[in-house]
CSV table of C-alpha atoms in Angstrom, one decimal:
chain,number,residue,atom,x,y,z
A,1,MET,CA,25.1,23.9,7.5
A,2,THR,CA,24.0,27.3,8.8
A,3,GLU,CA,20.9,29.4,8.4
A,4,ASN,CA,20.5,32.5,6.3
A,5,PRO,CA,22.1,35.7,7.5
A,6,ALA,CA,20.0,37.6,10.0
A,7,ARG,CA,20.7,40.2,12.6
A,8,GLN,CA,20.3,39.3,16.3
A,9,GLU,CA,18.1,41.4,18.6
A,10,GLN,CA,16.4,43.0,15.7
A,11,ARG,CA,13.6,45.5,16.7
A,12,MET,CA,11.1,46.8,14.2
A,13,LEU,CA,9.1,50.0,14.5
A,14,VAL,CA,5.7,49.3,12.8
A,15,ILE,CA,3.8,52.4,11.6
A,16,GLY,CA,0.1,52.3,10.5
A,17,ALA,CA,-3.2,53.9,10.8
A,18,GLY,CA,-4.3,51.6,13.6
A,19,GLN,CA,-3.0,48.5,15.3
A,20,ASP,CA,-5.7,46.2,14.0
A,21,GLY,CA,-4.7,47.0,10.5
A,22,VAL,CA,-1.1,45.9,11.0
A,23,ARG,CA,-1.9,42.8,13.1
A,24,ALA,CA,-1.0,40.2,10.5
A,25,VAL,CA,2.3,42.0,9.7
A,26,MET,CA,3.2,42.2,13.4
A,27,ASP,CA,2.4,38.5,13.9
A,28,MET,CA,4.8,37.6,11.1
A,29,LEU,CA,7.5,39.9,12.4
A,30,GLY,CA,7.1,38.4,15.8
A,31,PHE,CA,7.4,34.9,14.4
A,32,LEU,CA,10.6,36.0,12.7
A,33,LYS,CA,12.0,37.2,16.0
A,34,SER,CA,12.0,40.9,14.9
A,35,ARG,CA,10.3,42.2,18.1
A,36,PRO,CA,7.7,44.6,16.5
A,37,SER,CA,6.4,47.7,18.3
A,38,PHE,CA,3.5,49.7,16.9
A,39,VAL,CA,3.1,53.5,16.6
A,40,SER,CA,0.3,55.3,14.7
A,41,PHE,CA,1.0,57.9,12.0
A,42,ASP,CA,-0.5,60.5,14.4
A,43,ASP,CA,2.0,59.5,17.2
A,44,LEU,CA,5.1,59.1,14.9
A,45,THR,CA,6.4,62.6,15.4
A,46,GLU,CA,6.3,62.3,19.2
A,47,ALA,CA,7.9,58.8,19.1
A,48,MET,CA,10.8,60.1,17.0
A,49,ALA,CA,11.3,63.1,19.3
A,50,GLY,CA,11.6,60.7,22.2
A,51,GLY,CA,14.3,58.7,20.3
A,52,ILE,CA,14.2,55.6,18.1
A,53,ASN,CA,17.8,54.5,18.6
A,54,GLY,CA,16.6,51.2,20.0
A,55,TYR,CA,15.1,50.1,16.7
A,56,THR,CA,17.1,48.5,13.9
A,57,ALA,CA,14.5,49.2,11.1
A,58,ALA,CA,10.9,50.4,10.5
A,59,CYS,CA,8.0,49.0,8.6
A,60,LEU,CA,5.3,51.4,7.2
A,61,VAL,CA,2.0,49.9,6.4
A,62,SER,CA,-0.4,52.0,4.2
A,63,ASP,CA,-3.9,50.8,3.9
A,64,GLY,CA,-5.2,53.8,1.9
A,65,SER,CA,-7.3,55.1,4.8
A,66,VAL,CA,-5.0,58.1,5.5
A,67,ASP,CA,-3.3,60.6,3.1
A,68,LEU,CA,0.4,60.0,3.6
A,69,GLY,CA,1.1,63.5,2.2
A,70,ASP,CA,-0.1,64.8,5.6
A,71,TYR,CA,2.8,62.9,7.2
A,72,ALA,CA,5.5,63.5,4.4
A,73,GLU,CA,7.9,65.4,6.6
A,74,VAL,CA,8.0,62.9,9.5
A,75,ILE,CA,8.1,59.9,7.1
A,76,THR,CA,11.1,61.5,5.3
A,77,ALA,CA,12.8,62.0,8.6
A,78,LEU,CA,12.1,58.4,9.5
A,79,LYS,CA,13.7,57.1,6.3
A,80,THR,CA,16.9,59.0,7.0
A,81,GLN,CA,17.2,57.5,10.5
A,82,LEU,CA,16.1,53.9,9.9
A,83,PRO,CA,15.9,51.5,7.0
A,84,THR,CA,12.2,51.5,6.2
A,85,LEU,CA,10.1,48.8,4.5
A,86,LEU,CA,6.9,49.9,2.8
A,87,ILE,CA,3.8,47.6,2.7
A,88,LEU,CA,0.8,48.6,0.6
A,89,ASP,CA,-2.2,47.0,2.1
A,90,TYR,CA,-4.9,47.7,-0.4
A,91,PRO,CA,-5.9,46.3,-3.9
A,92,ARG,CA,-3.6,47.3,-6.7
A,93,GLY,CA,-4.8,50.4,-8.5
A,94,GLU,CA,-6.1,52.0,-5.3
A,95,GLY,CA,-4.7,54.2,-2.6
A,96,ASP,CA,-1.8,56.6,-2.7
A,97,ALA,CA,-0.9,57.2,-6.4
A,98,GLU,CA,2.7,58.2,-5.7
A,99,LEU,CA,3.3,55.0,-3.6
A,100,ARG,CA,1.2,52.9,-5.9
A,101,HIS,CA,3.5,53.6,-8.9
A,102,GLY,CA,6.6,53.1,-6.9
A,103,GLN,CA,7.7,56.7,-7.2
A,104,ALA,CA,8.4,57.3,-3.5
A,105,GLU,CA,12.1,57.6,-2.8
A,106,GLY,CA,14.0,56.3,0.2
A,107,PHE,CA,12.2,53.1,1.1
A,108,THR,CA,14.6,50.1,1.6
A,109,GLY,CA,12.0,47.7,0.1
A,110,ARG,CA,8.4,47.6,-1.1
A,111,MET,CA,5.8,44.9,-0.8
A,112,HIS,CA,2.1,44.6,-1.6
A,113,ALA,CA,-0.3,42.8,0.7
A,114,PRO,CA,-1.1,40.0,1.3
A,115,VAL,CA,2.6,39.6,2.2
A,116,ALA,CA,4.0,36.0,2.3
A,117,LEU,CA,6.2,35.1,5.2
A,118,ASN,CA,9.1,34.2,2.9
A,119,GLN,CA,8.9,37.5,1.1
A,120,LEU,CA,9.0,39.4,4.4
A,121,ARG,CA,11.9,37.3,5.6
A,122,PHE,CA,13.8,38.1,2.4
A,123,GLU,CA,13.2,41.8,2.8
A,124,LEU,CA,14.4,41.7,6.4
A,125,GLU,CA,17.6,39.9,5.4
A,126,ARG,CA,18.3,42.6,2.8
A,127,LEU,CA,18.1,45.4,5.4
A,128,PRO,CA,21.5,47.1,5.8
A,129,GLN,CA,23.5,46.2,8.9
A,130,PRO,CA,24.3,49.0,11.4
A,131,ALA,CA,27.9,50.1,11.1
A,132,ASN,CA,28.8,48.8,14.5
A,133,GLU,CA,27.2,45.4,14.0
A,134,PRO,CA,29.1,42.8,11.9
A,135,ASP,CA,27.2,40.6,9.5
A,136,ARG,CA,26.9,37.2,11.1
A,137,ARG,CA,25.0,34.0,10.8
A,138,PRO,CA,23.3,32.9,14.0
A,139,LYS,CA,24.2,29.4,15.1
A,140,PRO,CA,21.3,27.2,16.1
A,141,ARG,CA,20.8,27.3,19.9
A,142,HIS,CA,19.7,23.7,20.1
A,143,VAL,CA,21.4,20.9,18.3
A,144,LEU,CA,21.5,17.1,18.4
A,145,VAL,CA,24.2,16.0,20.8
A,146,GLY,CA,25.6,12.5,21.4
A,147,GLN,CA,27.8,9.9,19.8
A,148,SER,CA,26.0,6.8,21.0
A,149,LEU,CA,25.2,4.1,18.5
A,150,ALA,CA,21.5,5.0,18.8
A,151,MET,CA,22.1,8.7,18.1
A,152,ARG,CA,24.5,7.9,15.2
A,153,ARG,CA,21.6,5.8,13.7
A,154,VAL,CA,19.2,8.8,14.1
A,155,ARG,CA,21.7,11.1,12.3
A,156,GLN,CA,22.1,8.5,9.5
A,157,LEU,CA,18.3,8.5,9.0
A,158,ILE,CA,18.1,12.3,9.0
A,159,GLU,CA,20.8,12.5,6.3
A,160,ARG,CA,19.0,9.9,4.2
A,161,VAL,CA,15.6,11.7,4.3
A,162,ALA,CA,16.5,15.4,4.5
A,163,GLY,CA,17.2,15.8,0.8
A,164,THR,CA,13.7,14.5,-0.1
A,165,ASP,CA,10.2,16.0,0.3
A,166,ALA,CA,9.0,12.8,2.1
A,167,SER,CA,6.8,13.2,5.1
A,168,VAL,CA,8.6,12.1,8.3
A,169,LEU,CA,7.0,10.8,11.5
A,170,ILE,CA,9.2,11.3,14.5
A,171,LEU,CA,8.5,9.0,17.4
A,172,GLY,CA,9.7,9.0,21.0
A,173,GLU,CA,9.0,9.8,24.6
A,174,SER,CA,8.3,13.3,25.8
A,175,GLY,CA,11.5,15.3,26.2
A,176,THR,CA,13.7,13.2,24.0
A,177,GLY,CA,14.3,16.0,21.4
A,178,LYS,CA,11.8,15.2,18.6
A,179,GLU,CA,11.7,18.9,17.6
A,180,LEU,CA,15.5,19.0,17.4
A,181,VAL,CA,15.3,16.1,14.9
A,182,ALA,CA,12.7,18.0,12.9
A,183,ARG,CA,14.8,21.1,12.8
A,184,GLU,CA,17.9,19.1,11.8
A,185,ILE,CA,15.9,17.6,8.9
A,186,HIS,CA,14.8,21.1,7.8
A,187,ARG,CA,18.4,22.5,8.2
A,188,GLN,CA,19.8,19.8,5.9
A,189,SER,CA,17.0,20.0,3.3
A,190,LYS,CA,16.6,22.0,0.1
A,191,ARG,CA,14.0,24.1,2.0
A,192,ALA,CA,16.5,25.3,4.6
A,193,ASN,CA,16.4,28.9,3.3
A,194,ALA,CA,12.6,29.0,3.9
A,195,ALA,CA,10.7,29.0,7.2
A,196,PHE,CA,10.6,26.2,9.7
A,197,VAL,CA,7.2,26.6,11.4
A,198,PRO,CA,6.5,24.5,14.6
A,199,LEU,CA,3.0,24.0,16.0
A,200,ASN,CA,2.2,21.9,19.1
A,201,CYS,CA,-1.2,20.4,18.3
A,202,GLY,CA,-1.8,19.5,21.9
A,203,ALA,CA,-1.3,23.0,23.2
A,204,ILE,CA,-3.9,24.7,21.0
A,205,PRO,CA,-7.6,24.6,22.1
A,206,ARG,CA,-9.6,22.4,19.7
A,207,ASP,CA,-11.9,25.2,18.5
A,208,LEU,CA,-8.8,27.4,17.6
A,209,LEU,CA,-6.6,24.8,15.9
A,210,GLU,CA,-8.3,25.2,12.5
A,211,SER,CA,-7.7,29.0,12.5
A,212,GLU,CA,-4.1,28.4,13.7
A,213,LEU,CA,-3.3,26.0,10.9
A,214,PHE,CA,-5.2,27.6,8.0
A,215,GLY,CA,-5.6,31.2,9.0
A,216,HIS,CA,-8.9,33.2,9.0
A,217,GLU,CA,-10.5,36.2,7.3
A,218,LYS,CA,-11.7,39.3,9.1
A,219,GLY,CA,-15.1,38.6,10.7
A,220,ALA,CA,-14.8,34.8,10.3
A,221,PHE,CA,-15.8,34.4,13.9
A,222,THR,CA,-16.2,36.5,17.1
A,223,GLY,CA,-12.9,38.2,17.8
A,224,ALA,CA,-11.5,37.9,14.3
A,225,ILE,CA,-11.1,41.7,14.0
A,226,THR,CA,-8.5,41.3,11.2
A,227,ALA,CA,-7.4,38.7,8.7
A,228,ARG,CA,-4.5,36.5,9.8
A,229,PRO,CA,-2.4,33.9,7.9
A,230,GLY,CA,-2.2,30.4,9.3
A,231,ARG,CA,0.8,28.2,9.9
A,232,PHE,CA,0.5,26.6,6.4
A,233,GLU,CA,0.9,30.1,4.8
A,234,MET,CA,3.8,30.9,7.1
A,235,ALA,CA,5.5,27.7,6.1
A,236,GLU,CA,5.1,28.3,2.4
A,237,GLY,CA,8.1,26.9,0.6
A,238,GLY,CA,9.5,25.6,3.9
A,239,THR,CA,8.6,23.0,6.6
A,240,LEU,CA,5.6,22.7,8.9
A,241,PHE,CA,6.3,20.7,12.1
A,242,LEU,CA,3.2,19.3,13.7
A,243,ASP,CA,4.3,18.3,17.2
A,244,GLU,CA,2.1,15.9,19.3
A,245,ILE,CA,-0.1,15.2,16.3
A,246,GLY,CA,-1.5,12.2,18.2
A,247,ASP,CA,-3.5,14.8,20.3
A,248,MET,CA,-5.3,16.2,17.2
A,249,SER,CA,-9.0,15.7,17.0
A,250,LEU,CA,-10.5,13.4,14.3
A,251,ASP,CA,-12.2,16.3,12.5
A,252,MET,CA,-9.0,18.2,12.2
A,253,GLN,CA,-7.2,15.1,11.1
A,254,VAL,CA,-9.5,15.0,8.1
A,255,LYS,CA,-8.7,18.6,7.1
A,256,VAL,CA,-4.9,18.0,7.5
A,257,LEU,CA,-5.2,14.8,5.4
A,258,ARG,CA,-6.9,16.8,2.6
A,259,VAL,CA,-4.0,19.3,2.5
A,260,LEU,CA,-1.5,16.4,2.3
A,261,GLN,CA,-3.4,14.8,-0.6
A,262,GLU,CA,-4.4,17.9,-2.6
A,263,GLN,CA,-1.9,20.6,-1.4
A,264,THR,CA,-4.7,23.1,-1.1
A,265,PHE,CA,-6.7,24.7,1.7
A,266,GLU,CA,-9.0,27.6,2.5
A,267,ARG,CA,-8.7,30.1,5.3
A,268,VAL,CA,-11.6,30.0,7.9
A,269,GLY,CA,-14.3,32.3,6.5
A,270,SER,CA,-13.1,32.2,2.9
A,271,ASN,CA,-13.9,30.2,-0.2
A,272,LYS,CA,-10.7,31.2,-1.9
A,273,THR,CA,-8.4,28.1,-2.4
A,274,LEU,CA,-4.8,28.6,-1.5
A,275,THR,CA,-1.9,26.2,-2.5
A,276,ALA,CA,0.4,24.7,0.1
A,277,ASP,CA,4.0,24.1,-1.0
A,278,VAL,CA,4.9,22.8,2.4
A,279,ARG,CA,6.8,19.8,3.7
A,280,ILE,CA,5.1,18.1,6.7
A,281,LEU,CA,7.1,16.7,9.6
A,282,ALA,CA,5.1,15.3,12.5
A,283,ALA,CA,5.9,13.9,15.9
A,284,THR,CA,4.1,12.1,18.8
A,285,HIS,CA,4.9,10.3,22.0
A,286,ARG,CA,1.8,8.1,21.5
A,287,ASP,CA,1.6,4.7,19.9
A,288,LEU,CA,-0.4,5.7,16.8
A,289,GLU,CA,-1.2,2.1,15.9
A,290,GLN,CA,-2.9,1.7,19.3
A,291,GLU,CA,-4.7,5.0,18.8
A,292,ILE,CA,-6.0,3.7,15.4
A,293,ALA,CA,-7.2,0.5,17.0
A,294,ALA,CA,-9.0,2.7,19.7
A,295,GLY,CA,-10.6,4.8,17.0
A,296,ARG,CA,-8.8,8.0,18.0
A,297,PHE,CA,-6.5,8.4,15.0
A,298,ARG,CA,-7.2,8.0,11.3
A,299,GLU,CA,-5.4,5.1,9.6
A,300,ASP,CA,-5.2,6.9,6.2
A,301,LEU,CA,-3.5,10.0,7.9
A,302,PHE,CA,-1.1,7.6,9.7
A,303,TYR,CA,0.1,6.1,6.4
A,304,ARG,CA,0.4,9.6,4.8
A,305,LEU,CA,2.7,10.7,7.7
A,306,ASN,CA,4.5,7.5,8.3
A,307,VAL,CA,6.4,7.5,5.0
A,308,PHE,CA,9.7,7.6,6.8
A,309,PRO,CA,9.6,7.0,10.6
A,310,ILE,CA,12.5,8.0,12.9
A,311,GLU,CA,12.4,6.9,16.5
A,312,VAL,CA,14.4,9.0,19.0
A,313,PRO,CA,15.8,6.9,21.8
A,314,PRO,CA,15.1,7.8,25.5
A,315,LEU,CA,18.0,9.1,27.5
A,316,ARG,CA,18.2,6.0,29.7
A,317,ALA,CA,19.1,4.0,26.6
A,318,ARG,CA,22.1,6.1,25.8
A,319,PRO,CA,23.8,7.1,29.2
A,320,GLU,CA,27.1,7.7,27.5
A,321,ASP,CA,25.5,10.8,25.8
A,322,ILE,CA,24.7,12.4,29.2
A,323,GLU,CA,28.1,14.0,29.7
A,324,PRO,CA,28.3,15.6,26.2
A,325,ILE,CA,24.7,16.8,26.5
A,326,ILE,CA,25.5,18.5,29.9
A,327,GLY,CA,28.6,20.1,28.2
A,328,ALA,CA,26.5,21.4,25.3
A,329,LEU,CA,23.9,22.8,27.8
A,330,LEU,CA,26.5,24.5,29.9
A,331,SER,CA,28.2,26.1,26.8
A,332,ARG,CA,24.9,27.5,25.6
A,333,LEU,CA,23.9,28.9,29.0
A,334,GLU,CA,27.3,30.3,29.8
A,335,ALA,CA,27.2,32.2,26.5
A,336,ASP,CA,24.0,33.8,27.6
A,337,ASP,CA,25.0,35.0,31.1
A,338,GLY,CA,28.6,34.1,31.7
A,339,ILE,CA,27.9,31.7,34.6
A,340,SER,CA,30.0,28.6,34.4
A,341,LEU,CA,29.6,25.2,36.1
A,342,ASP,CA,31.7,22.1,36.5
A,343,PHE,CA,31.0,18.5,37.6
A,344,THR,CA,33.1,16.0,39.5
A,345,ASP,CA,33.4,12.5,38.1
A,346,GLN,CA,31.3,11.1,40.9
A,347,ALA,CA,28.5,13.6,40.1
A,348,LEU,CA,28.6,12.7,36.4
A,349,ASP,CA,28.5,9.0,37.3
A,350,ALA,CA,25.3,9.6,39.4
A,351,LEU,CA,23.7,11.6,36.6
A,352,SER,CA,24.6,8.9,34.1
A,353,ALA,CA,23.1,6.2,36.4
A,354,HIS,CA,19.7,8.0,36.7
A,355,PRO,CA,16.9,6.6,34.5
A,356,TRP,CA,15.7,10.1,33.4
A,357,PRO,CA,12.0,9.6,32.9
A,358,GLY,CA,11.7,13.2,31.6
A,359,ASN,CA,14.7,12.6,29.3
A,360,VAL,CA,16.8,15.5,28.0
A,361,ARG,CA,14.2,18.0,29.1
A,362,GLU,CA,14.5,16.8,32.7
A,363,LEU,CA,18.3,16.8,32.5
A,364,GLY,CA,18.3,20.4,31.2
A,365,ASN,CA,16.0,21.5,34.1
A,366,ILE,CA,18.4,19.9,36.6
A,367,VAL,CA,21.5,21.7,35.0
A,368,GLU,CA,19.7,25.1,35.0
A,369,ARG,CA,18.6,24.6,38.6
A,370,LEU,CA,22.2,23.8,39.7
A,371,ARG,CA,23.5,26.9,37.9
A,372,ILE,CA,21.0,29.1,39.8
A,373,LEU,CA,21.8,27.4,43.2
A,374,TYR,CA,25.6,27.1,42.8
A,375,PRO,CA,26.9,29.6,40.2
A,376,ASP,CA,30.5,29.2,39.1
A,377,GLN,CA,31.0,26.2,41.4
A,378,ARG,CA,32.2,22.6,41.0
A,379,ILE,CA,29.2,20.3,41.5
A,380,ASP,CA,29.9,17.2,43.5
A,381,ILE,CA,27.4,14.3,44.2
A,382,ASP,CA,26.1,15.9,47.4
A,383,TYR,CA,24.9,18.9,45.4
A,384,LEU,CA,22.5,16.8,43.4
A,385,PRO,CA,18.9,16.4,44.2
A,386,SER,CA,18.1,13.3,46.4
A,387,ARG,CA,15.9,11.9,43.8
A,388,ILE,CA,18.9,11.6,41.5
A,389,VAL,CA,21.3,10.1,44.0
A,390,GLY,CA,18.9,8.3,46.3
A,391,GLU,CA,19.4,7.8,50.0
A,392,ASP,CA,21.6,4.7,50.1
A,393,LYS,CA,22.5,4.3,46.4
A,394,VAL,CA,26.0,3.1,45.3
A,395,VAL,CA,26.8,4.8,42.0
A,396,VAL,CA,27.9,2.5,39.2
A,397,THR,CA,29.2,4.2,36.1
A,398,PRO,CA,27.9,3.3,32.6
A,399,ASP,CA,31.3,2.0,31.6
A,400,ASP,CA,31.2,-0.4,34.6
A,401,ARG,CA,27.9,-1.7,33.3
A,402,GLU,CA,29.1,-2.1,29.8
A,403,ARG,CA,32.3,-3.9,30.8
A,404,GLY,CA,30.4,-6.1,33.3
A,405,ILE,CA,32.6,-5.0,36.2
A,406,GLU,CA,31.2,-5.8,39.6
A,407,ARG,CA,32.8,-3.4,42.1
A,408,SER,CA,32.9,-4.1,45.8
A,409,PRO,CA,31.2,-1.4,48.0
A,410,GLY,CA,34.6,-0.9,49.6
A,411,ASP,CA,35.8,0.6,46.3
A,412,TYR,CA,33.6,3.6,46.8
A,413,ILE,CA,34.6,4.4,50.4
A,414,ASN,CA,37.4,6.7,49.3
A,415,ASN,CA,34.9,8.8,47.4
A,416,ILE,CA,32.5,9.4,50.3
A,417,ARG,CA,32.4,13.1,51.2
A,418,LEU,CA,31.0,14.5,54.5
A,419,THR,CA,29.0,17.7,54.0
A,420,HIS,CA,28.3,20.5,56.5
A,421,ALA,CA,24.9,19.0,57.0
A,422,GLY,CA,26.6,16.2,59.0
A,423,VAL,CA,25.5,12.6,59.3
A,424,ASP,CA,24.1,10.1,61.8
A,425,LEU,CA,27.0,7.7,61.7
A,426,ARG,CA,25.4,5.0,63.8
A,427,ALA,CA,22.2,4.9,61.6
A,428,LEU,CA,24.3,5.0,58.4
A,429,VAL,CA,26.4,2.1,59.5
A,430,ALA,CA,23.4,0.1,60.6
A,431,ARG,CA,21.7,0.8,57.2
A,432,LEU,CA,24.8,-0.3,55.4
A,433,GLU,CA,25.0,-3.5,57.4
A,434,ILE,CA,21.4,-4.4,56.8
A,435,ARG,CA,21.8,-3.7,53.0
A,436,LEU,CA,24.9,-5.8,52.7
A,437,ILE,CA,23.7,-8.7,54.8
A,438,SER,CA,20.4,-8.8,52.9
A,439,GLN,CA,22.3,-8.9,49.6
A,440,ALA,CA,24.7,-11.6,50.8
A,441,LEU,CA,21.7,-13.8,51.8
A,442,GLU,CA,20.1,-13.2,48.5
A,443,LEU,CA,23.3,-14.1,46.6
A,444,ASN,CA,23.6,-17.4,48.6
A,445,ASP,CA,19.9,-18.5,48.5
A,446,GLY,CA,19.4,-17.7,52.2
A,447,VAL,CA,22.2,-20.1,53.4
A,448,VAL,CA,23.7,-18.3,56.4
A,449,ALA,CA,27.0,-20.1,56.4
A,450,ARG,CA,27.7,-19.1,52.8
A,451,ALA,CA,26.5,-15.6,53.4
A,452,ALA,CA,28.8,-15.2,56.3
A,453,LYS,CA,31.7,-16.3,54.1
A,454,THR,CA,30.8,-13.8,51.5
A,455,LEU,CA,30.8,-11.0,54.1
A,456,GLY,CA,34.0,-12.3,55.8
A,457,LEU,CA,32.3,-13.0,59.1
A,458,ARG,CA,32.0,-15.9,61.4
A,459,ARG,CA,28.7,-17.7,61.2
A,460,THR,CA,27.9,-16.9,64.8
A,461,THR,CA,28.6,-13.2,64.3
A,462,LEU,CA,26.3,-13.1,61.3
A,463,VAL,CA,23.5,-14.9,63.3
A,464,GLU,CA,23.9,-12.2,66.1
A,465,LYS,CA,23.4,-9.4,63.5
A,466,LEU,CA,20.4,-11.2,62.0
A,467,ARG,CA,18.8,-11.2,65.4
A,468,LYS,CA,19.9,-7.5,66.1
A,469,TYR,CA,18.3,-6.2,62.8
A,470,ASP,CA,15.4,-8.8,62.8
A,471,ILE,CA,16.4,-10.0,59.4
A,472,ARG,CA,14.6,-13.3,58.4
A,473,THR,CA,16.3,-15.9,56.3
A,474,ASP,CA,13.2,-17.8,55.2
């Protein structure tokens, strides 16, 4: 399933009487990846003289404070060069009579404030494509990757719940891809044509989170120089993803619970009730039941959110997915800058054996770092960070573990590679002997004769090495 048609690298020229008056429109354009740039009516002629070829469309916001007749010539020139949306930002029945009655010619689309995010998205999608740019549907840059049993189970749960409007609570450690699961639910849902609006509850200061969620009116608090829609309004008809909801304060939990129960809310500084046709997906790395017991999370909100839980497995629980994840990361990054990368089997084995406490996010960071350090090269095990390989670690592949194969250390000698950094051979051999002797003693409960047999040595030879390396058998 793909998303709605939209042009890539879209840039919007926003024209208005002042930047404060177009702030809400620019916020929404920015959210829709349309890269807005502001120019005032007074500066429009100069801006056009300097060239506007870098813009794909324009958005003219009229708040009734200026007479557009004074700028008729330059606005007409603008409409001949760029597809132009018109937004009337004043009460119906006021402002420019010609525009109010829809008699102005040449505008690609017209809207009346307050503009809903979905309405603006629809108008942007209707803008004509430039002649040299084919109509295309952008592919999602981040997708769920992996065919392990655990990930197949996650996909099955997504398919089951996506077609409903049930609230979903996505659980898992940091970096496991909880937002990817949320995006996939939205992409497969009946709301896929509307907005997916993410919000990291832990990244927003506590005193600003209410405004971020519900929006605010002009003058609602110090610094509120213009009205602004919140995430609930931006997600109207679509999906709101509340990431790290376990970090939300108790007083905000009460307000979110009210929206879930009544589907209504008010902007900060307003007594006008707005409706919320929004599906809620939430995620956390915390154990919310423990948070409830500790008095840090509301039990009633937990049950509202936990209608359909999905647990995303950590990367260490699905090592067989590491190679395809690396492949997907490399394909995406190579499409951006053309830099390719390849891995030897031994390097992939080492990556698969690492426990990855930071999960997919940590793996992605390692891959990007290797591309910067060794562009267009083949990555062998000695290229990997020491914390991945370890100083004296023998790499065992995931397949070996699954089949229960116990390989001899000698099986790996042919794969040892000497780098330009060189090696202290005497110290390396000594370290190897100490490691193998210690393991042989452990395997044989400290009995020297049996340990010597395991190592293929005479008992007296092993006793000499025990003295040499000061290895105790008790």
